[in-house]
Coordinates of C-alpha atoms in Angstrom, one line a residue:
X1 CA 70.9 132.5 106.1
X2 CA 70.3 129.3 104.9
X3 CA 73.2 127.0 103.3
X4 CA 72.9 128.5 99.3
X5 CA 72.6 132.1 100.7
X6 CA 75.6 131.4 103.1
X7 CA 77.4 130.2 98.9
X8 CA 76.5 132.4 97.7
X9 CA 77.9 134.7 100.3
X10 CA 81.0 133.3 100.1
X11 CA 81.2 134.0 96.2
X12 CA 80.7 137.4 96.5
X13 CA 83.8 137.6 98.6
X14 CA 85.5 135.4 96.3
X15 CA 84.7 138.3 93.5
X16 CA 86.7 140.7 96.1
X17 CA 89.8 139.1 95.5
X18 CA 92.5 136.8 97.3
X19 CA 94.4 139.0 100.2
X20 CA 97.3 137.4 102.3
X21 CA 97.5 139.2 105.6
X22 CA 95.8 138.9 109.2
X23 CA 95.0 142.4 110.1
X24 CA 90.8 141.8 109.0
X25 CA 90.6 138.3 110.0
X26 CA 92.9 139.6 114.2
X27 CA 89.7 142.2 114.1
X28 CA 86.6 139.7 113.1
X29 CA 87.9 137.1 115.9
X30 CA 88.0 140.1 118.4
X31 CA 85.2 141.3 117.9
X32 CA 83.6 137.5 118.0
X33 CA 85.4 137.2 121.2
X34 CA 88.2 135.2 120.4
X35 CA 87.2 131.5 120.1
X36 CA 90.4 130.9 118.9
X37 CA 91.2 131.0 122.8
X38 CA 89.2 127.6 123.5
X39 CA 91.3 125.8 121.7
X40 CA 94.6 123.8 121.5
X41 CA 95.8 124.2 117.6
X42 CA 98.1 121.8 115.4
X43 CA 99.3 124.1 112.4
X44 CA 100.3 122.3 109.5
X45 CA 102.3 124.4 106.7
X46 CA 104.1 122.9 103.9
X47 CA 103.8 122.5 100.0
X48 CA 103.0 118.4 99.9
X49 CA 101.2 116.3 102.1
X50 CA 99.8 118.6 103.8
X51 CA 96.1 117.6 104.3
X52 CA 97.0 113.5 104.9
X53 CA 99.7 114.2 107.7
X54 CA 96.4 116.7 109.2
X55 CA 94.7 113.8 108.6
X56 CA 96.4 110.9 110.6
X57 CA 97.0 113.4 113.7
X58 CA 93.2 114.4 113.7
X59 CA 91.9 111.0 113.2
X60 CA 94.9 109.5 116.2
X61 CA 93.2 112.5 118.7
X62 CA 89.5 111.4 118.1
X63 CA 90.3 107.7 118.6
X64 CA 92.5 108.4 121.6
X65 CA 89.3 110.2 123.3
X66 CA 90.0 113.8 122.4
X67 CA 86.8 115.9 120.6
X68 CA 89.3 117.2 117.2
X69 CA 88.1 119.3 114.5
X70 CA 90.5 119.4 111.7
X71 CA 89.4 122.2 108.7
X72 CA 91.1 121.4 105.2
X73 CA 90.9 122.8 102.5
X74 CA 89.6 122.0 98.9
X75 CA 86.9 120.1 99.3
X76 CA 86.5 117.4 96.8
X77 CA 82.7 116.7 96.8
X78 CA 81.1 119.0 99.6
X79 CA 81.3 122.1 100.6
X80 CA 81.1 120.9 104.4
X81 CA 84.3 118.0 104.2
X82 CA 86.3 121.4 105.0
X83 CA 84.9 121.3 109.0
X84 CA 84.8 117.7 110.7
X85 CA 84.5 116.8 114.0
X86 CA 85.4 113.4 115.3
X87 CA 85.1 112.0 111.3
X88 CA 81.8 113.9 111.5
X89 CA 81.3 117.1 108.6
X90 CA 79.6 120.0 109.9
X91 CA 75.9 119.9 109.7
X92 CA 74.5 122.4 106.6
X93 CA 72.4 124.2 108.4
X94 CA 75.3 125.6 111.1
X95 CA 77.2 126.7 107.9
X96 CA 74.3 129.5 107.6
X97 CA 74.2 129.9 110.6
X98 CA 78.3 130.8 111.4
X99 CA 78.4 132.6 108.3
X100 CA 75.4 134.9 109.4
X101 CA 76.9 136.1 112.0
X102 CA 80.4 136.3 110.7
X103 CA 78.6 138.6 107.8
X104 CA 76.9 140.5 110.5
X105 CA 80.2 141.4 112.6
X106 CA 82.4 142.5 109.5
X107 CA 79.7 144.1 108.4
X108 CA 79.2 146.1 111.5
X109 CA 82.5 147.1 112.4
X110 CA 83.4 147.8 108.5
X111 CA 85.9 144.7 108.4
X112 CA 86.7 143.6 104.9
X113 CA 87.5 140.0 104.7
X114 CA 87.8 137.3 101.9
X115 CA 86.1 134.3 101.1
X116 CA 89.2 132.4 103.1
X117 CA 89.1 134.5 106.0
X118 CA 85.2 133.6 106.3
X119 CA 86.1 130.3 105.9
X120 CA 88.3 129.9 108.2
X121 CA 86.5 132.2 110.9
X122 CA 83.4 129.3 110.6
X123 CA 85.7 126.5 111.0
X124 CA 87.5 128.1 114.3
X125 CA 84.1 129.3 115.8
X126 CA 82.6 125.9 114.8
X127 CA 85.1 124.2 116.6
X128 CA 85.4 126.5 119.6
X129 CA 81.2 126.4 120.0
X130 CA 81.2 122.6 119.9
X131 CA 83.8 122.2 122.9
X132 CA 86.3 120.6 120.7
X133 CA 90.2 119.9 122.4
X134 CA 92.2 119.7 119.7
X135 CA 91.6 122.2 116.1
X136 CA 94.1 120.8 113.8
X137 CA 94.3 123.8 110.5
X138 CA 95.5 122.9 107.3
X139 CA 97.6 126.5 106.1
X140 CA 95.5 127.9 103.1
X141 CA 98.9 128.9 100.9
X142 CA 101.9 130.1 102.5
X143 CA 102.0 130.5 106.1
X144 CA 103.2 133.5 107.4
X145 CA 100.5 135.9 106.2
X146 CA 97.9 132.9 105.7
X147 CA 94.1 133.3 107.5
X148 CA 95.2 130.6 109.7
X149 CA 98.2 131.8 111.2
X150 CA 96.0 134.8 113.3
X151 CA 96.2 132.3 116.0
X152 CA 98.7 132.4 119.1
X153 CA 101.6 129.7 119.1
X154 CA 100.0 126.1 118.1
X155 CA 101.2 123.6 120.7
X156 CA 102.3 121.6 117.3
X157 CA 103.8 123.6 114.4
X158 CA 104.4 120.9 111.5
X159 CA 106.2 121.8 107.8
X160 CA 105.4 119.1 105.5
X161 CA 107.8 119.0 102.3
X162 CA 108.6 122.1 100.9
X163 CA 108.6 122.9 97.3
X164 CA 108.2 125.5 94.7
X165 CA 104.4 127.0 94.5
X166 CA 102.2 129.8 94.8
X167 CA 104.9 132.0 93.0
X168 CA 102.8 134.7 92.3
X169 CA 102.2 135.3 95.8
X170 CA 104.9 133.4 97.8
X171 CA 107.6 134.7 95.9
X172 CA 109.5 133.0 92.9
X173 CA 113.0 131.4 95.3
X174 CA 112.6 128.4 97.1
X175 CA 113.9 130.7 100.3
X176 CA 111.3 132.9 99.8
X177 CA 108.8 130.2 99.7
X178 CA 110.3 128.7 102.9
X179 CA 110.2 132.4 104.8
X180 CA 106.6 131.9 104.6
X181 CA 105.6 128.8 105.4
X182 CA 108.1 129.2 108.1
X183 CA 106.0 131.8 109.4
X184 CA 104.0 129.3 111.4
X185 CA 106.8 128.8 113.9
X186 CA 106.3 131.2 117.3
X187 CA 108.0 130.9 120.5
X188 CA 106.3 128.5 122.6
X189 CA 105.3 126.2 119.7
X190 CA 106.5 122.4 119.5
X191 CA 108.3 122.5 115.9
X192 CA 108.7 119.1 114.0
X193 CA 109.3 119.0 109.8
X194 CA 110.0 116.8 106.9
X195 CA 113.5 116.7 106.1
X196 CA 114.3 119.5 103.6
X197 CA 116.8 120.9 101.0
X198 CA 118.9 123.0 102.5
X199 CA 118.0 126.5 101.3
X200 CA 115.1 125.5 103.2
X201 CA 116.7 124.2 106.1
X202 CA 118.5 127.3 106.3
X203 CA 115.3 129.4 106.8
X204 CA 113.4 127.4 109.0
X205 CA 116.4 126.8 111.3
X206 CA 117.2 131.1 111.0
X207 CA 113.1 131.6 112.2
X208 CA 113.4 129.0 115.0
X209 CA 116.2 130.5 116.6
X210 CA 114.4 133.7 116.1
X211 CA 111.9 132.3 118.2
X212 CA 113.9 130.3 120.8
X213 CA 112.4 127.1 119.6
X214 CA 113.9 123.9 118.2
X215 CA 112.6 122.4 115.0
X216 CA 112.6 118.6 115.0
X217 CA 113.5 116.9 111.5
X218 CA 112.4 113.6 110.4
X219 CA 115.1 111.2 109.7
X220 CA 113.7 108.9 106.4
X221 CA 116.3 106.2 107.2
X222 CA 114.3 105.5 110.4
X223 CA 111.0 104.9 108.4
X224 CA 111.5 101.1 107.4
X225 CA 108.0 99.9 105.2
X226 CA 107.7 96.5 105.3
X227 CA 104.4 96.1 103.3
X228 CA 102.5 97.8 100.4
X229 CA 99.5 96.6 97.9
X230 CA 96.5 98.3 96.6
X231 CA 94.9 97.9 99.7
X232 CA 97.5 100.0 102.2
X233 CA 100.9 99.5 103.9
X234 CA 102.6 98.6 106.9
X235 CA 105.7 100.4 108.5
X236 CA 107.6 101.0 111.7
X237 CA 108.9 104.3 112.6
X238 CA 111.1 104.8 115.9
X239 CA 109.8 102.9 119.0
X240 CA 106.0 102.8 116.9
X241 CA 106.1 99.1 115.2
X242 CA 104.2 97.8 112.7
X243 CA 102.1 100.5 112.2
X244 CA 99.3 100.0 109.1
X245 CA 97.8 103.0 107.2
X246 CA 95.4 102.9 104.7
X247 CA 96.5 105.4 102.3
X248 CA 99.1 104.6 99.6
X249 CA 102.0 106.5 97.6
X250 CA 105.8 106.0 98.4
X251 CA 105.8 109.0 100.7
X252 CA 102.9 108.4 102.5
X253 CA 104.7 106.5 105.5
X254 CA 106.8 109.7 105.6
X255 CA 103.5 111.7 105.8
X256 CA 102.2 109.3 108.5
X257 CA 105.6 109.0 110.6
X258 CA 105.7 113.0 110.3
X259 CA 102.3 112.8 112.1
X260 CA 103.9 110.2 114.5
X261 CA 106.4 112.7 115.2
X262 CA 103.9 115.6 116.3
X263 CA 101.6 113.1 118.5
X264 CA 105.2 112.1 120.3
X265 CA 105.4 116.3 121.0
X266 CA 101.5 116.4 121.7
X267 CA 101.9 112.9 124.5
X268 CA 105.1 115.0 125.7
X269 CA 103.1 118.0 126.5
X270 CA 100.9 116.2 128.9
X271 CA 98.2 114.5 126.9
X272 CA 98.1 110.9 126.9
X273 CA 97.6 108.7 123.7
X274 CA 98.0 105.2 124.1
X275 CA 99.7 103.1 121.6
X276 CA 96.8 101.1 120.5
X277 CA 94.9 104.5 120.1
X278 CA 97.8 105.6 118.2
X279 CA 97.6 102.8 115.7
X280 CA 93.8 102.2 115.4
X281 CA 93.7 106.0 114.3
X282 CA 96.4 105.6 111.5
X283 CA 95.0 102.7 110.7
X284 CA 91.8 104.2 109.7
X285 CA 92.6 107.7 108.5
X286 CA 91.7 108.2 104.9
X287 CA 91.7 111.3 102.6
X288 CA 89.9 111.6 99.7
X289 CA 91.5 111.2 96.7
X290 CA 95.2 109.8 97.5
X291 CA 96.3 106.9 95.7
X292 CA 92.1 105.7 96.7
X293 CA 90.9 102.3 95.4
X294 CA 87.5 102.8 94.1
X295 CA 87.0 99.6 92.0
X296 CA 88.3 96.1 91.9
X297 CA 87.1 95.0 89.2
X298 CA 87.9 96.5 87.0
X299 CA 90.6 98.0 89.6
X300 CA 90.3 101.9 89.5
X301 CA 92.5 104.3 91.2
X302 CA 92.2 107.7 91.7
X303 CA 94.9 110.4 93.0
X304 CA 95.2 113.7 93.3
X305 CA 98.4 114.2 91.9
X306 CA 98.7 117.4 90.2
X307 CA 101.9 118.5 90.0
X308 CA 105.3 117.3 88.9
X309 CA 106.0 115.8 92.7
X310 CA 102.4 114.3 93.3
X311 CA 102.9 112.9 89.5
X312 CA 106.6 111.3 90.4
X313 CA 104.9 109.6 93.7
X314 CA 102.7 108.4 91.7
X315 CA 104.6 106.6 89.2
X316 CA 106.6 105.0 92.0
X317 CA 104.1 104.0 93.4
X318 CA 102.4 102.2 90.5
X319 CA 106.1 101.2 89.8
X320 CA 106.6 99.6 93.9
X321 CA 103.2 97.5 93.4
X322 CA 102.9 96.7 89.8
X323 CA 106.4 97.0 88.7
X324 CA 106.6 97.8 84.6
X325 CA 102.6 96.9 83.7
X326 CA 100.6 99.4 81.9
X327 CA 98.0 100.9 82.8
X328 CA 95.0 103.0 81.2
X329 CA 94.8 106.3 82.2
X330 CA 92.2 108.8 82.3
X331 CA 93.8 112.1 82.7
X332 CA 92.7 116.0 83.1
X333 CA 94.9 118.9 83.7
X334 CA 94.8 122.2 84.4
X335 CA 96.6 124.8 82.1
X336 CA 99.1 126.5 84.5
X337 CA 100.4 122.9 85.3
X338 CA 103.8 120.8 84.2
X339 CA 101.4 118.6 82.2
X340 CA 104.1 117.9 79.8
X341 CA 106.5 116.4 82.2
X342 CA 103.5 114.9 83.7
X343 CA 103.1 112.7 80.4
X344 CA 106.9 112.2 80.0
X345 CA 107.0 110.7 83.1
X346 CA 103.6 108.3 82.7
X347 CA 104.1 107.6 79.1
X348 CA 106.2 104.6 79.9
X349 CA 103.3 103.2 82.3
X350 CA 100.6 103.7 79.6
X351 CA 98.7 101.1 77.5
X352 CA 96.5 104.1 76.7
X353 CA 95.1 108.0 78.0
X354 CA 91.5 108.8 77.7
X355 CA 92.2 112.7 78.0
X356 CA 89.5 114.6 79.6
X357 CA 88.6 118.9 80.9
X358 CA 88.3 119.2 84.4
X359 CA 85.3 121.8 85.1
X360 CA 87.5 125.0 85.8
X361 CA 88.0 127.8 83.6
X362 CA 91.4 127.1 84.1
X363 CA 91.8 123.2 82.7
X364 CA 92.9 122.3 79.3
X365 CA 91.0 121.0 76.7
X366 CA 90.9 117.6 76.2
X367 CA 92.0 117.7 72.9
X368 CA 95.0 120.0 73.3
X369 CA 95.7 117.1 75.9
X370 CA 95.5 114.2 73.9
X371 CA 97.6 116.1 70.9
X372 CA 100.5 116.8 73.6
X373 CA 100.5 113.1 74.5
X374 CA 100.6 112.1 70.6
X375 CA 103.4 114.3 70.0
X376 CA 105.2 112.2 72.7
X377 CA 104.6 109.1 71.1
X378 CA 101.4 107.7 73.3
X379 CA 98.1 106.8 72.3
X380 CA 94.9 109.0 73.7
X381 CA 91.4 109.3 72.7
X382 CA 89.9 112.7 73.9
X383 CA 86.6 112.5 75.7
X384 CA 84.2 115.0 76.3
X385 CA 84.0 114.6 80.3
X386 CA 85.4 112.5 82.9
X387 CA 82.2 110.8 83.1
X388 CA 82.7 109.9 79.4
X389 CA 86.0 108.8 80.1
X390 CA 85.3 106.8 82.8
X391 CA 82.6 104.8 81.2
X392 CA 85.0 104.1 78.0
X393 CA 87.8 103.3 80.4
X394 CA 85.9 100.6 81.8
X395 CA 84.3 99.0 78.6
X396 CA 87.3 98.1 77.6
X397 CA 88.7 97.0 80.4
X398 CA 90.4 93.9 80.3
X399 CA 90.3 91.7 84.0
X400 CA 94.0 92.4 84.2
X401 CA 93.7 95.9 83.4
X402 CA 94.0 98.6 85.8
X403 CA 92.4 102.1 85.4
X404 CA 93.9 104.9 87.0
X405 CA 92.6 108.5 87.0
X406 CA 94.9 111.5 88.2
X407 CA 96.3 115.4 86.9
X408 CA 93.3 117.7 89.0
X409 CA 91.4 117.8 92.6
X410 CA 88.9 118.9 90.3
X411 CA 88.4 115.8 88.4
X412 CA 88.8 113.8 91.7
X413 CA 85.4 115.4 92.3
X414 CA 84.4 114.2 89.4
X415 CA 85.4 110.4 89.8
X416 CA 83.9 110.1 93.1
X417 CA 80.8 111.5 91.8
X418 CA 81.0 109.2 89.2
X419 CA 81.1 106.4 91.3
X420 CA 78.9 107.6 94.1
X421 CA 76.1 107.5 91.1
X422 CA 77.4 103.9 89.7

């Protein structure tokens, strides 16, 4: 199939549903012949930060000399950001091409999987077919019963931060959350994690011992950041000194020194990374959409934060390298999101919102946006797109202004489209 039969494909499995559990997708890789086996996997679970500590590992790997896939998951602007090799997205016409013959072998042994399960199946096969070394998977939701998690013990098992999410389907405790991310622990595995509350600890400590490993916590005090602009940061962490990254927010040198921690476990298990690799690769990992500088002049910004933690790490952040300026913000949020703590918490950064509707059924009108930042005492102007709000943003820029754009993924998408036309 070619690459809009192969979407539209994966929409009609999206109409199925969303199903946590790895009977369908255990059958499809047997009957593809397990290319999971090829491979040496680093599992990331975890509620934050997920997809830039993926990031630094994957991009440490490729410069050290190992071939690393890394599959992630949303994609901002393509479909194919979700499967990269060596910095490289898979090419569009293998996405057909996997996805064929993943259709053809559920179809033939009447196995029932979801749009994930086919996405992950691609990524894993993709990898596997391509020789890769290292697959490094970013856990869809949850863990335990996530698509991902059909795999045998990953030599790295890594929680990010753990947090409340996913309630409907994760379970509405902070314990029940942590059961099952947790599930991504299995005897064998290398376990390392960002320090955590300590229902949390509780779990993940209970599930290691079930599995005769040892889980390996990050200790903050040993992160010391000695540098920070708009352009990145510097940190040491450990015996790793003066190590630069590109990506910005007050816990992203916990993200990266995370990382640091699972490539120490990956050099312990036999595979040699040298510290220049180490640092060239951190140096010049970047996600989409984190705290990214799109613009100096005027400066634009846009993050992905989206909830109440991503929204707090972002106001520290602004707070670290601009201290108590204001800033104009254009802002989009969805409707089953803390936007209203999200304003209570930016108002007192904000010369002024241009409020805009992310494309998803799910956002909130720009309007109702604007009228909920009113009613808290800011000033907003509702625009008709982000493209709209963008362009005002930046007429009426002043040089010392700075223009920073946050609340969705989706409306990520839709800055760095703006941009990429501009």
């Amino acid at each position: 199939m070619d690459f809009n039969g192969a979407m539209n494909y994966l929409d009609d499995l999206k109409n199925l549903g969303f199903i946590l559990g790895l009977d369908n997708i255990k059958k499809l890789m047997e009957v593809m012949g397990r290319p999971d086996k090829k491979l040496k996997f680093i599992h990331v679970a975890g509620t934050n930060g997920k997809g830039s500590t993926a990031t630094y590992i994957s991009s440490v790997l490729t410069k050290a000399g190992y071939k690393t896939g890394i599959y992630t998951s949303p994609s901002i602007l393509r479909f194919n950001e979700r499967f990269v090799i060596d910095h490289e997205e898979i090419d569009t016409d293998r996405i057909g091409e996997i996805l064929e013959r993943i259709k053809t072998a559920s179809e033939e042994h009447n196995i029932q999987i979801t749009a994930f399960e086919a996405e992950t199946a691609l990524g894993v096969v993709y990898f596997a077919e391509e020789g890769c070394d290292f697959a490094v998977l970013e856990v869809g939701m949850g863990g335990r019963l996530d698509a991902t998690n059909f795999i045998d013990a990953p030599l790295v098992a890594i929680l990010t931060n753990i947090g409340i999410d996913h309630i409907d389907y994760l379970g509405d405790t902070i314990e029940k959350i942590a059961y099952e991310k947790a599930g991504i622990i299995k005897k064998g595995s290398r376990v390392v994690s960002y320090p955590q509350e300590d229902a949390v600890l509780g779990v993940l400590n209970s599930t290691a011992e079930e599995n005769d490993v040892e889980v390996k916590y990050l200790d903050k005090n040993l992160v010391d950041v000695t540098e920070i602009d708009i352009h990145g940061q510097a940190f040491s962490f450990k015996n790793h000194n003066d190590v630069k990254i590109r990506m910005i927010g007050d816990y992203q040198p916990y993200n990266a020194s995370l990382a640091l921690m699972a490539i120490d476990e990956i050099i312990e298990a036999g595979y040699p990374i040298s510290e220049d690799d180490l640092k060239e690769g951190m140096k010049t990992a970047l996600i989409k959409g984190r705290f990214q500088l799109l613009s100096s002049n005027p400066i634009v910004i846009v993050d992905g934060a989206h909830n109440v933690q991503g929204v707090e790490s972002l106001v520290n952040t602004l707070k670290e390298i601009y201290g108590d300026k204001k800033h104009i913000f254009v802002f989009g949020t969805l409707r089953d999101k803390d936007y209203i703590k999200s304003i209570e918490m930016t108002i007192p950064l904000a010369k002024i919102y241009y409020t805009t509707r992310p494309d998803s059924d799910r956002a909130l009108s720009s309007l109702d946006l604007k009228n909920e930042i009113v009613m808290k005492g800011g000033e907003a102007v509702a625009m008709g797109s982000t493209k709209a709000a963008l362009t005002a943003a930046i007429s009426m820029a002043k040089p010392e202004d700075s223009i920073i754009c946050f609340g969705s993924l989706y409306q990520v998408g839709e800055v760095l489209e703006y941009f990429k036309e501009n």
